[in-house]
mmCIF file of C-alpha atoms in Angstrom:
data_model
loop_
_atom_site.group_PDB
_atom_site.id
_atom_site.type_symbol
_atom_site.label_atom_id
_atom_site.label_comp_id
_atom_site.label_asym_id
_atom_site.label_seq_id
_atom_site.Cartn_x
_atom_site.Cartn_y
_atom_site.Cartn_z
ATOM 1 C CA UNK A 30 -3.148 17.767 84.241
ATOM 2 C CA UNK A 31 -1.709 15.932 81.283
ATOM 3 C CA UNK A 32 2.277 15.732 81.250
ATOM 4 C CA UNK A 33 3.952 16.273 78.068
ATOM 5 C CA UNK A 34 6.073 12.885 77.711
ATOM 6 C CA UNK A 35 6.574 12.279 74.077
ATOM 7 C CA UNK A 36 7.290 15.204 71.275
ATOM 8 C CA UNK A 37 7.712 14.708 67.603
ATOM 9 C CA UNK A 38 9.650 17.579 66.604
ATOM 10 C CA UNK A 39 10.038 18.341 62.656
ATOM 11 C CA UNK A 40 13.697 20.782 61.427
ATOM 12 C CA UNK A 41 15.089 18.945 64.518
ATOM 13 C CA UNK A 42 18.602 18.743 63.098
ATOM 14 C CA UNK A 43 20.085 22.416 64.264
ATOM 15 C CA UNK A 44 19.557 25.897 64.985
ATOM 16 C CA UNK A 45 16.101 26.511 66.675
ATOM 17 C CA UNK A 46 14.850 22.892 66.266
ATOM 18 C CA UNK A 47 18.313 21.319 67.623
ATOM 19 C CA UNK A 48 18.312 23.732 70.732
ATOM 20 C CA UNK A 49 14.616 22.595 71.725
ATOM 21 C CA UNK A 50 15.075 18.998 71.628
ATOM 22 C CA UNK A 51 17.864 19.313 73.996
ATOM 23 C CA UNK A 52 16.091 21.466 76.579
ATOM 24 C CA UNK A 53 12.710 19.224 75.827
ATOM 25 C CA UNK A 54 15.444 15.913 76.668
ATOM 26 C CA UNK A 55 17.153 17.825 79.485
ATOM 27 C CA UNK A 56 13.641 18.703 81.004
ATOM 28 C CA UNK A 57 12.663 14.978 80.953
ATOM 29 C CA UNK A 58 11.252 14.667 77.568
ATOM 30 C CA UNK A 59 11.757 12.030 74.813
ATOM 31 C CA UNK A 60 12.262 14.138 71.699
ATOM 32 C CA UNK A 61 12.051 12.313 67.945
ATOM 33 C CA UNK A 62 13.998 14.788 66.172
ATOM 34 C CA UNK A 63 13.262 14.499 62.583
ATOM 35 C CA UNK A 64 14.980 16.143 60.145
ATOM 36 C CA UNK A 65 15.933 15.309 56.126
ATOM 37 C CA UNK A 66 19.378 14.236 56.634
ATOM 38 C CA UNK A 67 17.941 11.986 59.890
ATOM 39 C CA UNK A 68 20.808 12.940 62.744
ATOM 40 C CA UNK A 69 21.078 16.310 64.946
ATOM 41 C CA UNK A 70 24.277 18.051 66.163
ATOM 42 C CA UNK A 71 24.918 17.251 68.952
ATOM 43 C CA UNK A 72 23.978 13.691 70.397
ATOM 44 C CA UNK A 73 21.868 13.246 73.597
ATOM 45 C CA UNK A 74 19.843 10.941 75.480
ATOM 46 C CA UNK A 75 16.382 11.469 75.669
ATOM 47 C CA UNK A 76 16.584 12.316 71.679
ATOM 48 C CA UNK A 77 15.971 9.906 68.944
ATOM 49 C CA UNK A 78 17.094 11.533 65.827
ATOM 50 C CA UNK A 79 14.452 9.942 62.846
ATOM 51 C CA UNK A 80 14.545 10.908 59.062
ATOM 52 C CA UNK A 81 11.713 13.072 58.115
ATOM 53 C CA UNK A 82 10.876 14.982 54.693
ATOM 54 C CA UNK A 83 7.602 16.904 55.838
ATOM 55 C CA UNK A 84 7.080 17.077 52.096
ATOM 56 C CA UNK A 85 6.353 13.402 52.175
ATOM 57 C CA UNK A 86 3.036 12.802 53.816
ATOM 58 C CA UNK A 87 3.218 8.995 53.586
ATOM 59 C CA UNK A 88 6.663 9.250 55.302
ATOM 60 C CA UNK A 89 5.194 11.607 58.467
ATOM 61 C CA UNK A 90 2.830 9.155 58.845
ATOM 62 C CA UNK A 91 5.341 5.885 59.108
ATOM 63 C CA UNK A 92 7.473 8.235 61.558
ATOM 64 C CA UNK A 93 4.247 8.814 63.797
ATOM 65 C CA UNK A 94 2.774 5.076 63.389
ATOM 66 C CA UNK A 95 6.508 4.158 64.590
ATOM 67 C CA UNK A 96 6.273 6.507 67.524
ATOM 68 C CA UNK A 97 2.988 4.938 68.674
ATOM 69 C CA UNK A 98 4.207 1.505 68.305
ATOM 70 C CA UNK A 99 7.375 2.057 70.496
ATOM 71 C CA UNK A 100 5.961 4.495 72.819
ATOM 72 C CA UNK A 101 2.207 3.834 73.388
ATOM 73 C CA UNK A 102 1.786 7.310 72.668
ATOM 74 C CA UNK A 103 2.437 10.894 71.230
ATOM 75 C CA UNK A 104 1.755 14.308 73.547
ATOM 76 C CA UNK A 105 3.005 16.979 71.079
ATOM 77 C CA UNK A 106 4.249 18.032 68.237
ATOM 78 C CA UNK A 107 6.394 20.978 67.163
ATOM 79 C CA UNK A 108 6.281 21.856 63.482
ATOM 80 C CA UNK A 109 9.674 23.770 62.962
ATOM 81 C CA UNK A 110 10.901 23.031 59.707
ATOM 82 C CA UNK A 111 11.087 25.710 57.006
ATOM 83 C CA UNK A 112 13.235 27.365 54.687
ATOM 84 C CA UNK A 113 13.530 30.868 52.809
ATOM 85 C CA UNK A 114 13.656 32.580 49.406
ATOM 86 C CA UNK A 115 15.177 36.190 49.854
ATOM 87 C CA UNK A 116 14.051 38.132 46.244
ATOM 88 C CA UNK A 117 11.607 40.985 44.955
ATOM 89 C CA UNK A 118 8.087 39.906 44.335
ATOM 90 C CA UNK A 119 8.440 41.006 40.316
ATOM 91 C CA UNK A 120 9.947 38.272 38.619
ATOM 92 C CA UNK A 121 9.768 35.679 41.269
ATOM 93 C CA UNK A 122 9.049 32.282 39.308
ATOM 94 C CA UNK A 123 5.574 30.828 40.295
ATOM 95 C CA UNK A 124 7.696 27.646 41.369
ATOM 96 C CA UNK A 125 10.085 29.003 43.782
ATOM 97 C CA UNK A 126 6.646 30.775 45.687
ATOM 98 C CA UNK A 127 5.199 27.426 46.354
ATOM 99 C CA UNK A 128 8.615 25.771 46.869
ATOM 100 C CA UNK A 129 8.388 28.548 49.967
ATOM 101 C CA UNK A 130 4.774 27.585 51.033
ATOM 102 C CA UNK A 131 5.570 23.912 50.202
ATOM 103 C CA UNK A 132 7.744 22.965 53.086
ATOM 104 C CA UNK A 133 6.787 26.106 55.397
ATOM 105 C CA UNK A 134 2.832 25.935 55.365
ATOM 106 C CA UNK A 135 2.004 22.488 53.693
ATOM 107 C CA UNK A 136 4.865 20.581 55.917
ATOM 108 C CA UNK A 137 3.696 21.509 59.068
ATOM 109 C CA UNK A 138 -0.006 20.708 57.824
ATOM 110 C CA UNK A 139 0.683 17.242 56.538
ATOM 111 C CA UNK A 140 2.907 17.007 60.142
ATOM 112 C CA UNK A 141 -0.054 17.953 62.062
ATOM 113 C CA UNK A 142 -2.668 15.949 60.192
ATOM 114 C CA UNK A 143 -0.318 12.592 60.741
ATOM 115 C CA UNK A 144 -0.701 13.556 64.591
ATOM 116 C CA UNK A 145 -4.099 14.361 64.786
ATOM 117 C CA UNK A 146 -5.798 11.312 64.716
ATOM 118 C CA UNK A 147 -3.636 10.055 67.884
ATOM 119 C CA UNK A 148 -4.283 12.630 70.053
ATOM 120 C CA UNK A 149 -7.805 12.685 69.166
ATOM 121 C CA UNK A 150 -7.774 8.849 70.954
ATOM 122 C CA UNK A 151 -5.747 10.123 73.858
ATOM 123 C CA UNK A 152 -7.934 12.985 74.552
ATOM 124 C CA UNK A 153 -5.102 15.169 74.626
ATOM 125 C CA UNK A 154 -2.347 16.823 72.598
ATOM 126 C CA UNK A 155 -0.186 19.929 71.970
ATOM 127 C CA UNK A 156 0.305 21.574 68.889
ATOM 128 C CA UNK A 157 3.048 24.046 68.389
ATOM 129 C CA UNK A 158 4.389 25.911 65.555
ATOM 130 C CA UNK A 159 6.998 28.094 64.644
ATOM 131 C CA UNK A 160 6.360 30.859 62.693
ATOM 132 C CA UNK A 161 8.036 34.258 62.917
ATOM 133 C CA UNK A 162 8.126 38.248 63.367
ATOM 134 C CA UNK A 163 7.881 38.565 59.881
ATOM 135 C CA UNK A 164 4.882 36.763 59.640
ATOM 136 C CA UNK A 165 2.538 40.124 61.351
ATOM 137 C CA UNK A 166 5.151 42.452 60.560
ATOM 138 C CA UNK A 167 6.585 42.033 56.714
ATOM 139 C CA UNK A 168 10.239 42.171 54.873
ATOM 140 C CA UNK A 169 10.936 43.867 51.890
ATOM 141 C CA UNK A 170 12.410 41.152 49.454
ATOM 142 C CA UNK A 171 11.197 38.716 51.509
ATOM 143 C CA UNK A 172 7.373 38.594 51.375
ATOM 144 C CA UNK A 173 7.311 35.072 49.993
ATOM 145 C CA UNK A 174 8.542 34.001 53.251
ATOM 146 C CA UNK A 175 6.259 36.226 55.445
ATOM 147 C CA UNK A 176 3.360 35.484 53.718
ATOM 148 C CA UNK A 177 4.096 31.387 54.240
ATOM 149 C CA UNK A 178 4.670 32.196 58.148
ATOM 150 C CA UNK A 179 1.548 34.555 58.247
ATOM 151 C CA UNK A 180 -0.372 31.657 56.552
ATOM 152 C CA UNK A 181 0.789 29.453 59.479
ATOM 153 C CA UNK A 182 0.209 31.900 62.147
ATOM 154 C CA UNK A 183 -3.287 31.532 61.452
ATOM 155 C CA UNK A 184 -3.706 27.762 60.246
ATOM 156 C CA UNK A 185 -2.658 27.545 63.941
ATOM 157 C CA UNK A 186 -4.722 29.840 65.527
ATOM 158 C CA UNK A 187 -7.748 28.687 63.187
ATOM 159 C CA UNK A 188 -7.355 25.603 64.346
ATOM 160 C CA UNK A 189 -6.996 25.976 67.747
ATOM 161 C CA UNK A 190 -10.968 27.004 67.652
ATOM 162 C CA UNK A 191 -12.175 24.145 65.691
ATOM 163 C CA UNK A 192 -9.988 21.900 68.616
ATOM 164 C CA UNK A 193 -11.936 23.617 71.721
ATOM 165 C CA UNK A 194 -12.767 21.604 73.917
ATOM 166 C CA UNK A 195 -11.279 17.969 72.854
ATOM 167 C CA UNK A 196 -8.486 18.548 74.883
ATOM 168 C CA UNK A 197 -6.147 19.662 71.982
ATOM 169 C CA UNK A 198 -4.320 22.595 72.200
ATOM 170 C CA UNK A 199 -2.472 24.925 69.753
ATOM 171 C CA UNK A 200 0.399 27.676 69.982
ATOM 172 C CA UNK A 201 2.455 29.600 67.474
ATOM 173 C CA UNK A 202 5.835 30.813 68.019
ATOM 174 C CA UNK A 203 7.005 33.908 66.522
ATOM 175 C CA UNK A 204 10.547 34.079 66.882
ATOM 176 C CA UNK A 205 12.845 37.420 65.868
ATOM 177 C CA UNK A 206 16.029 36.967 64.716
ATOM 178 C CA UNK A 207 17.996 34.165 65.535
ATOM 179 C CA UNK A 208 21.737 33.319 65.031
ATOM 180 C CA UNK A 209 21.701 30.282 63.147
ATOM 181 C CA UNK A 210 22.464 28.483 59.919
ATOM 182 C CA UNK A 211 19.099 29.659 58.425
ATOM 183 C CA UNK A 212 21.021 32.601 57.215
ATOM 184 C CA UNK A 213 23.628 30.604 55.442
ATOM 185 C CA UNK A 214 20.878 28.641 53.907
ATOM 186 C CA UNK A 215 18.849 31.244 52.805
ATOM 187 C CA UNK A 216 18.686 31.253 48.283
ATOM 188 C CA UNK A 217 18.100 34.116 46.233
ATOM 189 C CA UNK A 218 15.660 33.684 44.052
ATOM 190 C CA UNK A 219 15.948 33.967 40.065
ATOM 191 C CA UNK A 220 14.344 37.304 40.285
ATOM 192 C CA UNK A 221 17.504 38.652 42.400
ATOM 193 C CA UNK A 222 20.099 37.806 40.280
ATOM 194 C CA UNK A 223 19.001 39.366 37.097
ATOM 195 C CA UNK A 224 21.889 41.860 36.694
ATOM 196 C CA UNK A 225 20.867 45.543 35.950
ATOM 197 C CA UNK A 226 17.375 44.519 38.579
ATOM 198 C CA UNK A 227 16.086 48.190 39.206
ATOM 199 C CA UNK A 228 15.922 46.409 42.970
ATOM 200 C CA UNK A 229 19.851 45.894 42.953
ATOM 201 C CA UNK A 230 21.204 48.628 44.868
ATOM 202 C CA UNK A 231 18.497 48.384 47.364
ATOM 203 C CA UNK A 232 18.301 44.812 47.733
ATOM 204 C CA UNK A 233 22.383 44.749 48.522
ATOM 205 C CA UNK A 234 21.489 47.428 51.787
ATOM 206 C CA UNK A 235 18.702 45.568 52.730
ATOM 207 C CA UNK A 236 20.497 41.619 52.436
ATOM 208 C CA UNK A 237 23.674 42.925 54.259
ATOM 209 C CA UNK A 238 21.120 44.813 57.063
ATOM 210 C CA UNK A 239 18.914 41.186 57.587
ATOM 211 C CA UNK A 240 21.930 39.008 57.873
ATOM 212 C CA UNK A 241 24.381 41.271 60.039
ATOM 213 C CA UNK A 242 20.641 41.168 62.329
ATOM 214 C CA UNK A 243 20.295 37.566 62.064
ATOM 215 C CA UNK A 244 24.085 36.498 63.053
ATOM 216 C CA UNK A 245 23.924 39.082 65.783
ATOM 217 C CA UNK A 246 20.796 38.038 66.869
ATOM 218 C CA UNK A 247 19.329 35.780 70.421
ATOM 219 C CA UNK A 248 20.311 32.275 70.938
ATOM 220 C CA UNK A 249 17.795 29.911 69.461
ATOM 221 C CA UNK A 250 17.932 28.571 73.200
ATOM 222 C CA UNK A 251 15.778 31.240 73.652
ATOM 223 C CA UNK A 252 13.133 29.702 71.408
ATOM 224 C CA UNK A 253 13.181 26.662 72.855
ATOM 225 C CA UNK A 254 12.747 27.482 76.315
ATOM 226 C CA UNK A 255 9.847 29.473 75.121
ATOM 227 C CA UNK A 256 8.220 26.397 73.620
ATOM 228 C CA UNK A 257 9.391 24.015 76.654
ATOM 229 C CA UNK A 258 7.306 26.534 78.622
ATOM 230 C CA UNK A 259 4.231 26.183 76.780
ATOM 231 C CA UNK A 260 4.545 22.899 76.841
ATOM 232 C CA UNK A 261 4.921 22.846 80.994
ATOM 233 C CA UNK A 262 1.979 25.069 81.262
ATOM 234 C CA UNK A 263 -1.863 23.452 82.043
ATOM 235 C CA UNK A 264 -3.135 25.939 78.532
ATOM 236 C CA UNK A 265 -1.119 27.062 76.438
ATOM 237 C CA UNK A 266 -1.307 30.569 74.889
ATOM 238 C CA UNK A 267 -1.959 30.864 71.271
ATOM 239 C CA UNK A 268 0.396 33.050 70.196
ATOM 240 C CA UNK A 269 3.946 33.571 72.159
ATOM 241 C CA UNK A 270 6.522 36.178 70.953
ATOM 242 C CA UNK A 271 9.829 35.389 72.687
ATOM 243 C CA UNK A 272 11.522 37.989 74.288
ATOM 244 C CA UNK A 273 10.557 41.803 75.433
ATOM 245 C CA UNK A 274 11.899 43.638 72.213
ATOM 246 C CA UNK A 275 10.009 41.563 69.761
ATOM 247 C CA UNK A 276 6.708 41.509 71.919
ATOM 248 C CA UNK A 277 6.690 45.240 71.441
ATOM 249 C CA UNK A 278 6.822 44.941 67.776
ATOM 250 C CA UNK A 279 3.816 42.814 68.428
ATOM 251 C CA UNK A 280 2.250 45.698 70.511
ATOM 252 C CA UNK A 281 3.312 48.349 67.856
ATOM 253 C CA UNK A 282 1.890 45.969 65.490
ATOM 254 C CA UNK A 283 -1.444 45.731 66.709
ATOM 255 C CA UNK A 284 -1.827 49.761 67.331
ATOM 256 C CA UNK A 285 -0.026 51.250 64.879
ATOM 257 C CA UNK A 286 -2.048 52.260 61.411
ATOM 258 C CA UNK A 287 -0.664 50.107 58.483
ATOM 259 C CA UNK A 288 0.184 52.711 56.725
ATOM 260 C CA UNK A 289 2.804 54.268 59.554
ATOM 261 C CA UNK A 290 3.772 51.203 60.188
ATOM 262 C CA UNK A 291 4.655 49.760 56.300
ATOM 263 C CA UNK A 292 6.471 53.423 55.805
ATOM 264 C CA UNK A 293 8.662 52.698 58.631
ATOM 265 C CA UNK A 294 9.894 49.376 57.640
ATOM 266 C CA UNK A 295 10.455 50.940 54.080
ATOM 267 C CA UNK A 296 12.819 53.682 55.693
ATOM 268 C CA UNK A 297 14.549 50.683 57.898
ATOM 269 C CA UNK A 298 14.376 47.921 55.005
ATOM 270 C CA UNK A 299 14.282 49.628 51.782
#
């Protein structure tokens, strides 16, 4: 069995990305943490923090050609970078939806296409990305972002078929909430700041329910000892839901009629 040695990691800077390279170092992994701004949090060895805009495809490419020159090689990588749009569907300009899929879906392909040629050579690799609850289970005011996590959801598990057999695996993460900046960082779009919006009163309920569920929500430690244990495992599983609570959203979600289901959220969300 192949050891996972050397991970390319993309949002590597903090929350869910930062708390992975460090267990991925601790667990005897050498983690290139890339990230926009090029550093991470909290320092350790075993990570090399490496400026990455996964919206620059020539620039993923020099940061995996680099890899392979120092290292002789590159096992996985772990697409985590992303951001988020919080706003009603009517309105939303055409250029904040692909701003969403832009770094979301198209970063972790152009990530993933820079690393597949290497691990073709090796015979081996691991693919993992992070998508999220909402992408099988939708927000209301924030289906721009579920739709960009759904779409990766099933890049990944599309792919993972067309990679049978060449020794390349592929898993998708789908966290729950998580406490980190992401909620700081999240911007309204145009659409939800048009005063008198006949989605104003609702969208104030539903913004204050989603953060005060975010900043009370697990550890993004928990995320990355989910992927560190894909990574550790001969196959990895295609689609991993950390924790019990969110795995039986998954459950509900595959049983429940879409119509039940959709009218529940509504009551919860809207």
């Amino acid at each position: 069995m192949e050891k996972v040695k050397v991970v390319l990691l993309t949002g590597g800077s903090s929350g869910i990305g930062a708390a992975t390279a460090h267990l991925l170092a601790s667990a005897g992994m050498k983690v290139y943490a890339g990230s926009r701004r090029g550093t991470i949090d909290e320092p350790q060895e075993g990570i090399v923090p490496v400026k990455l805009d996964v919206n620059d495809a020539a620039v993923i490419e020099a940061v995996v050609a680099d890899i392979l020159s120092r290292e002789g090689r590159l096992d996985a990588v772990i697409c985590n970078a992303g951001n988020g749009i919080y706003g009603p569907v009517e309105g939303t300009l055409e250029e904040e939806a692909r701003n969403q899929f832009e770094t979301t879906f198209y970063g972790s392909l152009r990530t993933i296409e820079a690393c597949l040629p290497a691990f073709r050579r090796q015979g081996f690799g691991r693919i993992v990305t992070v998508s999220s609850v909402m992408g099988i289970l939708p927000l209301p005011y924030q289906v721009f972002y579920s739709s960009a996590k759904a779409a990766l959801l099933f890049l990944t598990e599309g792919l993972a078929m067309e990679l049978d057999g060449s020794g390349i695996e592929c898993c998708c993460v789908l966290p729950g909430d998580v406490a980190t900046g992401f909620t700081s960082a999240r911007k309204l779009n145009e659409a939800a700041k048009v005063p008198g919006s006949p989605y104003a009163s609702r969208m104030k309920k539903n913004l204050a329910k989603i953060e005060k569920d975010e900043l009370g929500g697990m550890s993004p430690a928990v995320i990355g000892r989910s992927i560190l244990g894909q990574l550790q495992r001969r196959h990895m599983r295609a689609r991993v839901i950390p924790r019990i609570d969110y795995g039986l959203i998954g459950f509900v979600v595959r049983i429940c009629p879409v119509k039940w289901r959709l009218k529940l959220v509504n009551l919860l969300y809207n």
